[in-house]
Amino acid sequence: VMPMAAALSRWFGLACVLAALGAGQARAADCPPPLPAALQARLARRIAAACLAPGAFDGVDPALQVVALGVLEARWVGLDPAYAQEPALAARERAAGRPVRALESVAMQRALLAPAAPDAARAEVEAGLAELEQDRGRKTIERLAQAWNHGDLATLASYERWCGCIHDAADRAQMRALNDARNPALADGIAALHAQGLRVFAAVGALHMTGPQGLPRLLAARGFRVTRVVFGARAAGAQ
C-alpha cells in the first residue's frame, strides 16, 4: 500500500475506467422488456442468495443485475467489491481533493454489458444465471485475484484458457469486445490527459494489461516509456 500511496502523491489526478455501475446509474431511461416469468423467478432467487433485499435492483436492466450479482460472487472467496481497486482509489483521491477522471462513460459501459436487442439481452441473462447457479464464477474470481496479487502475468495472460467462460466463437468475440477492443480508447484517453499537461495515475483492470492489445504495448506505441514495477518480496520471483 505504501508504494502505491507514494506514487499517488506524485500525480495530479486519477484516471480510471468507470467503476461498476451502481443502481442509480444502471437504471434504464427506457425500460427493457420484462423477462419471462420463469427467468425472472431464477433472477429473484439469485438476488436472495446474494443476501440482497427483493427490491435492491428495482428499475435496473436485468442484464446489469446479472453482472452485479457476478461481481458480488467475489464475497464468497473473501473479496468485497466495495473495496475494489477503482472505487477505493477514487474515494481516496476525492477525499484528498484531487480530481478523478473516467476513461469511459456510463453509456459506453452500459452498451457493452446490456445488449439493446431483447433476444440478445435475454440470452445474456440466461447465460449469466446458469453460471451463478452452478457457482462457476467463484473459482475463476479466486484464481484471477491470486494472479493479480502475486503479479502473475502469465496466468493473467492465459485467462481465456482456464476461466471456463470461453465455449465457442461467440464467447471469444464477447471477450474481445469486453477487453481488447476497449484498450485503444483507454490508451487514447490516458494519452490525451497527459497531452493536456496532466500527470495522472491510471487504474485499470488487470486483464487490460495483457496480450498484444494490452495497454502497456498500446501506450508504448503512443510514445510512453512503460516499465513494470514489482513491489516488495514479489520482486524476487518476477519475470
mmCIF file of C-alpha atoms in Angstrom:
data_model
loop_
_atom_site.group_PDB
_atom_site.id
_atom_site.type_symbol
_atom_site.label_atom_id
_atom_site.label_comp_id
_atom_site.label_asym_id
_atom_site.label_seq_id
_atom_site.Cartn_x
_atom_site.Cartn_y
_atom_site.Cartn_z
ATOM 1 C CA VAL A 1 0.000 0.000 0.000
ATOM 2 C CA MET A 2 2.788 2.440 0.872
ATOM 3 C CA PRO A 3 4.473 2.374 -2.590
ATOM 4 C CA MET A 4 1.048 2.924 -4.150
ATOM 5 C CA ALA A 5 0.311 5.826 -1.802
ATOM 6 C CA ALA A 6 3.684 7.368 -2.594
ATOM 7 C CA ALA A 7 3.022 7.049 -6.308
ATOM 8 C CA LEU A 8 -0.418 8.609 -5.996
ATOM 9 C CA SER A 9 1.010 11.569 -4.101
ATOM 10 C CA ARG A 10 3.247 12.413 -7.064
ATOM 11 C CA TRP A 11 0.399 12.654 -9.573
ATOM 12 C CA PHE A 12 -2.103 15.420 -10.124
ATOM 13 C CA GLY A 13 -5.132 13.189 -10.522
ATOM 14 C CA LEU A 14 -6.533 9.698 -11.005
ATOM 15 C CA ALA A 15 -7.825 8.306 -14.291
ATOM 16 C CA CYS A 16 -9.816 5.102 -14.095
ATOM 17 C CA VAL A 17 -12.243 3.045 -16.094
ATOM 18 C CA LEU A 18 -15.622 3.948 -14.676
ATOM 19 C CA ALA A 19 -16.354 1.929 -11.527
ATOM 20 C CA ALA A 20 -19.006 -0.773 -11.715
ATOM 21 C CA LEU A 21 -22.443 0.647 -12.340
ATOM 22 C CA GLY A 22 -24.411 1.442 -9.225
ATOM 23 C CA ALA A 23 -28.156 1.021 -9.126
ATOM 24 C CA GLY A 24 -28.765 4.708 -9.736
ATOM 25 C CA GLN A 25 -26.536 4.770 -12.809
ATOM 26 C CA ALA A 26 -27.778 1.460 -14.153
ATOM 27 C CA ARG A 27 -31.470 2.342 -14.309
ATOM 28 C CA ALA A 28 -32.594 2.496 -17.907
ATOM 29 C CA ALA A 29 -34.087 5.632 -19.394
ATOM 30 C CA ASP A 30 -36.421 3.383 -21.373
ATOM 31 C CA CYS A 31 -37.453 0.259 -19.511
ATOM 32 C CA PRO A 32 -36.301 -3.019 -21.134
ATOM 33 C CA PRO A 33 -38.922 -5.675 -21.956
ATOM 34 C CA PRO A 34 -39.879 -7.804 -18.939
ATOM 35 C CA LEU A 35 -38.262 -11.194 -18.573
ATOM 36 C CA PRO A 36 -40.320 -14.367 -18.937
ATOM 37 C CA ALA A 37 -41.777 -15.352 -15.571
ATOM 38 C CA ALA A 38 -39.533 -18.403 -15.147
ATOM 39 C CA LEU A 39 -36.395 -16.386 -15.890
ATOM 40 C CA GLN A 40 -37.493 -13.598 -13.552
ATOM 41 C CA ALA A 41 -38.031 -16.172 -10.793
ATOM 42 C CA ARG A 42 -34.497 -17.518 -11.292
ATOM 43 C CA LEU A 43 -33.122 -13.990 -11.093
ATOM 44 C CA ALA A 44 -35.085 -13.329 -7.902
ATOM 45 C CA ARG A 45 -33.622 -16.468 -6.324
ATOM 46 C CA ARG A 46 -30.087 -15.316 -7.097
ATOM 47 C CA ILE A 47 -30.794 -11.893 -5.616
ATOM 48 C CA ALA A 48 -31.984 -13.598 -2.431
ATOM 49 C CA ALA A 49 -28.925 -15.891 -2.440
ATOM 50 C CA ALA A 50 -26.733 -12.778 -2.540
ATOM 51 C CA CYS A 51 -28.444 -11.579 0.665
ATOM 52 C CA LEU A 52 -29.966 -8.568 -1.099
ATOM 53 C CA ALA A 53 -33.407 -7.142 -0.451
ATOM 54 C CA PRO A 54 -36.042 -8.158 -3.028
ATOM 55 C CA GLY A 55 -36.226 -4.614 -4.415
ATOM 56 C CA ALA A 56 -32.481 -3.947 -4.432
ATOM 57 C CA PHE A 57 -32.320 -3.870 -8.227
ATOM 58 C CA ASP A 58 -35.728 -2.382 -8.985
ATOM 59 C CA GLY A 59 -35.591 -0.489 -12.267
ATOM 60 C CA VAL A 60 -32.168 -1.883 -13.210
ATOM 61 C CA ASP A 61 -31.750 -3.630 -16.548
ATOM 62 C CA PRO A 62 -31.829 -7.425 -15.920
ATOM 63 C CA ALA A 63 -28.536 -7.911 -17.783
ATOM 64 C CA LEU A 64 -26.875 -5.412 -15.449
ATOM 65 C CA GLN A 65 -28.438 -7.139 -12.455
ATOM 66 C CA VAL A 66 -26.713 -10.360 -13.509
ATOM 67 C CA VAL A 67 -23.410 -8.512 -13.967
ATOM 68 C CA ALA A 68 -23.728 -7.060 -10.459
ATOM 69 C CA LEU A 69 -24.540 -10.474 -8.997
ATOM 70 C CA GLY A 70 -21.472 -11.905 -10.731
ATOM 71 C CA VAL A 71 -19.296 -9.237 -9.139
ATOM 72 C CA LEU A 72 -20.805 -9.965 -5.728
ATOM 73 C CA GLU A 73 -19.750 -13.616 -6.063
ATOM 74 C CA ALA A 74 -16.298 -12.413 -5.013
ATOM 75 C CA ARG A 75 -17.598 -12.189 -1.447
ATOM 76 C CA TRP A 76 -17.684 -15.999 -1.283
ATOM 77 C CA VAL A 77 -13.899 -16.091 -1.657
ATOM 78 C CA GLY A 78 -13.254 -13.311 0.844
ATOM 79 C CA LEU A 79 -13.197 -10.338 -1.523
ATOM 80 C CA ASP A 80 -15.665 -7.487 -1.069
ATOM 81 C CA PRO A 81 -16.321 -5.497 -4.273
ATOM 82 C CA ALA A 82 -16.926 -2.432 -2.104
ATOM 83 C CA TYR A 83 -13.134 -2.305 -1.691
ATOM 84 C CA ALA A 84 -12.292 -2.973 -5.331
ATOM 85 C CA GLN A 85 -9.371 -1.110 -6.845
ATOM 86 C CA GLU A 86 -11.106 1.638 -8.783
ATOM 87 C CA PRO A 87 -13.838 2.724 -6.344
ATOM 88 C CA ALA A 88 -11.368 2.548 -3.440
ATOM 89 C CA LEU A 89 -8.767 4.652 -5.238
ATOM 90 C CA ALA A 90 -11.401 7.087 -6.483
ATOM 91 C CA ALA A 91 -12.782 7.572 -2.960
ATOM 92 C CA ARG A 92 -9.262 8.145 -1.613
ATOM 93 C CA GLU A 93 -8.422 10.740 -4.232
ATOM 94 C CA ARG A 94 -11.714 12.603 -3.891
ATOM 95 C CA ALA A 95 -11.219 12.741 -0.122
ATOM 96 C CA ALA A 96 -7.798 14.307 -0.757
ATOM 97 C CA GLY A 97 -9.349 16.885 -3.066
ATOM 98 C CA ARG A 98 -7.665 15.554 -6.200
ATOM 99 C CA PRO A 99 -9.539 15.165 -9.496
ATOM 100 C CA VAL A 100 -10.793 11.816 -10.751
ATOM 101 C CA ARG A 101 -11.337 11.346 -14.492
ATOM 102 C CA ALA A 102 -13.321 8.496 -16.012
ATOM 103 C CA LEU A 103 -11.876 6.897 -19.139
ATOM 104 C CA GLU A 104 -15.277 5.508 -20.133
ATOM 105 C CA SER A 105 -18.814 6.818 -19.765
ATOM 106 C CA VAL A 106 -21.821 5.113 -18.200
ATOM 107 C CA ALA A 107 -23.361 4.886 -21.672
ATOM 108 C CA MET A 108 -20.296 3.110 -23.074
ATOM 109 C CA GLN A 109 -20.236 0.511 -20.324
ATOM 110 C CA ARG A 110 -23.974 0.055 -20.491
ATOM 111 C CA ALA A 111 -23.787 -0.658 -24.231
ATOM 112 C CA LEU A 112 -21.151 -3.331 -23.552
ATOM 113 C CA LEU A 113 -22.925 -5.039 -20.670
ATOM 114 C CA ALA A 114 -26.612 -4.739 -21.570
ATOM 115 C CA PRO A 115 -27.448 -5.629 -25.192
ATOM 116 C CA ALA A 116 -30.176 -3.468 -26.700
ATOM 117 C CA ALA A 117 -31.758 -6.319 -28.687
ATOM 118 C CA PRO A 118 -34.289 -8.165 -26.472
ATOM 119 C CA ASP A 119 -33.254 -11.651 -27.644
ATOM 120 C CA ALA A 120 -29.566 -10.931 -27.057
ATOM 121 C CA ALA A 121 -30.284 -9.420 -23.648
ATOM 122 C CA ARG A 122 -32.352 -12.429 -22.622
ATOM 123 C CA ALA A 123 -29.581 -14.782 -23.758
ATOM 124 C CA GLU A 124 -27.085 -12.811 -21.647
ATOM 125 C CA VAL A 125 -29.324 -13.113 -18.602
ATOM 126 C CA GLU A 126 -29.819 -16.846 -19.132
ATOM 127 C CA ALA A 127 -26.094 -17.498 -19.555
ATOM 128 C CA GLY A 128 -25.208 -15.379 -16.540
ATOM 129 C CA LEU A 129 -27.785 -17.051 -14.328
ATOM 130 C CA ALA A 130 -26.577 -20.511 -15.367
ATOM 131 C CA GLU A 131 -23.056 -19.583 -14.274
ATOM 132 C CA LEU A 132 -24.312 -18.176 -10.974
ATOM 133 C CA GLU A 133 -26.492 -21.208 -10.269
ATOM 134 C CA GLN A 134 -23.539 -23.547 -10.745
ATOM 135 C CA ASP A 135 -21.105 -21.371 -8.742
ATOM 136 C CA ARG A 136 -18.738 -21.482 -11.720
ATOM 137 C CA GLY A 137 -17.511 -17.937 -11.289
ATOM 138 C CA ARG A 138 -16.138 -18.246 -7.761
ATOM 139 C CA LYS A 139 -13.052 -20.320 -8.552
ATOM 140 C CA THR A 140 -12.347 -18.093 -11.541
ATOM 141 C CA ILE A 141 -12.560 -14.960 -9.407
ATOM 142 C CA GLU A 142 -10.312 -16.503 -6.763
ATOM 143 C CA ARG A 143 -7.645 -17.562 -9.259
ATOM 144 C CA LEU A 144 -7.786 -14.202 -11.021
ATOM 145 C CA ALA A 145 -7.377 -12.355 -7.721
ATOM 146 C CA GLN A 146 -4.457 -14.560 -6.690
ATOM 147 C CA ALA A 147 -2.730 -13.954 -10.024
ATOM 148 C CA TRP A 148 -3.215 -10.206 -9.617
ATOM 149 C CA ASN A 149 -1.979 -10.291 -6.010
ATOM 150 C CA HIS A 150 1.183 -12.177 -6.977
ATOM 151 C CA GLY A 151 1.855 -10.204 -10.146
ATOM 152 C CA ASP A 152 1.489 -13.430 -12.153
ATOM 153 C CA LEU A 153 1.276 -12.024 -15.672
ATOM 154 C CA ALA A 154 1.464 -15.464 -17.307
ATOM 155 C CA THR A 155 -1.705 -16.618 -15.550
ATOM 156 C CA LEU A 156 -3.459 -13.343 -16.297
ATOM 157 C CA ALA A 157 -2.480 -13.550 -19.962
ATOM 158 C CA SER A 158 -3.823 -17.113 -20.267
ATOM 159 C CA TYR A 159 -7.185 -16.224 -18.681
ATOM 160 C CA GLU A 160 -9.218 -17.495 -21.629
ATOM 161 C CA ARG A 161 -7.670 -20.965 -21.312
ATOM 162 C CA TRP A 162 -8.628 -21.525 -17.679
ATOM 163 C CA CYS A 163 -11.609 -19.270 -16.905
ATOM 164 C CA GLY A 164 -14.191 -21.796 -18.108
ATOM 165 C CA CYS A 165 -16.043 -18.930 -19.777
ATOM 166 C CA ILE A 166 -14.986 -19.432 -23.417
ATOM 167 C CA HIS A 167 -17.004 -22.186 -25.077
ATOM 168 C CA ASP A 168 -17.367 -21.024 -28.673
ATOM 169 C CA ALA A 169 -16.592 -18.262 -31.156
ATOM 170 C CA ALA A 170 -19.373 -16.080 -29.751
ATOM 171 C CA ASP A 171 -17.857 -16.221 -26.260
ATOM 172 C CA ARG A 172 -14.452 -15.385 -27.698
ATOM 173 C CA ALA A 173 -15.863 -12.416 -29.600
ATOM 174 C CA GLN A 174 -17.605 -11.158 -26.473
ATOM 175 C CA MET A 175 -14.364 -11.435 -24.505
ATOM 176 C CA ARG A 176 -12.581 -9.398 -27.159
ATOM 177 C CA ALA A 177 -15.312 -6.755 -27.011
ATOM 178 C CA LEU A 178 -15.137 -6.573 -23.214
ATOM 179 C CA ASN A 179 -11.354 -6.372 -23.042
ATOM 180 C CA ASP A 180 -9.079 -5.954 -26.070
ATOM 181 C CA ALA A 181 -11.452 -3.825 -28.134
ATOM 182 C CA ARG A 182 -11.696 -1.245 -25.336
ATOM 183 C CA ASN A 183 -7.960 -0.845 -24.892
ATOM 184 C CA PRO A 184 -7.211 1.538 -27.800
ATOM 185 C CA ALA A 185 -9.752 4.060 -26.489
ATOM 186 C CA LEU A 186 -8.413 3.676 -22.946
ATOM 187 C CA ALA A 187 -4.870 4.269 -24.189
ATOM 188 C CA ASP A 188 -6.049 7.296 -26.168
ATOM 189 C CA GLY A 189 -7.788 8.664 -23.072
ATOM 190 C CA ILE A 190 -4.675 8.305 -20.925
ATOM 191 C CA ALA A 191 -2.523 9.880 -23.644
ATOM 192 C CA ALA A 192 -4.988 12.766 -24.061
ATOM 193 C CA LEU A 193 -4.848 13.611 -20.355
ATOM 194 C CA HIS A 194 -1.057 13.703 -20.453
ATOM 195 C CA ALA A 195 -1.189 15.825 -23.612
ATOM 196 C CA GLN A 196 -3.198 18.374 -21.601
ATOM 197 C CA GLY A 197 -0.230 18.696 -19.258
ATOM 198 C CA LEU A 198 -1.743 16.491 -16.562
ATOM 199 C CA ARG A 199 0.212 13.780 -14.772
ATOM 200 C CA VAL A 200 -2.302 11.079 -13.994
ATOM 201 C CA PHE A 201 -2.276 7.778 -12.153
ATOM 202 C CA ALA A 202 -4.302 5.448 -14.393
ATOM 203 C CA ALA A 203 -6.062 2.498 -12.755
ATOM 204 C CA VAL A 204 -7.469 -0.273 -14.954
ATOM 205 C CA GLY A 205 -8.409 -3.918 -14.587
ATOM 206 C CA ALA A 206 -5.581 -6.454 -14.704
ATOM 207 C CA LEU A 207 -6.719 -8.119 -17.932
ATOM 208 C CA HIS A 208 -6.335 -4.814 -19.770
ATOM 209 C CA MET A 209 -2.582 -5.154 -19.161
ATOM 210 C CA THR A 210 -2.088 -8.412 -21.089
ATOM 211 C CA GLY A 211 -1.646 -9.531 -24.676
ATOM 212 C CA PRO A 212 -0.718 -7.825 -27.963
ATOM 213 C CA GLN A 213 -3.541 -5.331 -27.459
ATOM 214 C CA GLY A 214 -2.713 -4.750 -23.793
ATOM 215 C CA LEU A 215 -2.354 -1.203 -22.533
ATOM 216 C CA PRO A 216 1.430 -1.414 -21.931
ATOM 217 C CA ARG A 217 2.044 -2.124 -25.622
ATOM 218 C CA LEU A 218 -0.500 0.408 -26.824
ATOM 219 C CA LEU A 219 0.926 3.138 -24.606
ATOM 220 C CA ALA A 220 4.468 2.313 -25.708
ATOM 221 C CA ALA A 221 3.298 2.675 -29.312
ATOM 222 C CA ARG A 222 1.995 6.128 -28.383
ATOM 223 C CA GLY A 223 5.411 7.241 -27.193
ATOM 224 C CA PHE A 224 5.289 6.385 -23.486
ATOM 225 C CA ARG A 225 8.131 4.599 -21.738
ATOM 226 C CA VAL A 226 6.453 1.678 -19.986
ATOM 227 C CA THR A 227 8.283 -0.035 -17.124
ATOM 228 C CA ARG A 228 6.918 -2.758 -14.910
ATOM 229 C CA VAL A 229 7.340 -2.033 -11.201
ATOM 230 C CA VAL A 230 7.345 -5.022 -8.847
ATOM 231 C CA PHE A 231 6.815 -4.344 -5.154
ATOM 232 C CA GLY A 232 8.303 -5.992 -2.077
ATOM 233 C CA ALA A 233 9.034 -9.713 -1.865
ATOM 234 C CA ARG A 234 7.400 -10.349 -5.225
ATOM 235 C CA ALA A 235 10.323 -8.681 -6.973
ATOM 236 C CA ALA A 236 12.497 -11.762 -6.439
ATOM 237 C CA GLY A 237 10.098 -14.019 -8.330
ATOM 238 C CA ALA A 238 9.048 -11.606 -11.057
ATOM 239 C CA GLN A 239 9.852 -12.497 -14.624
#
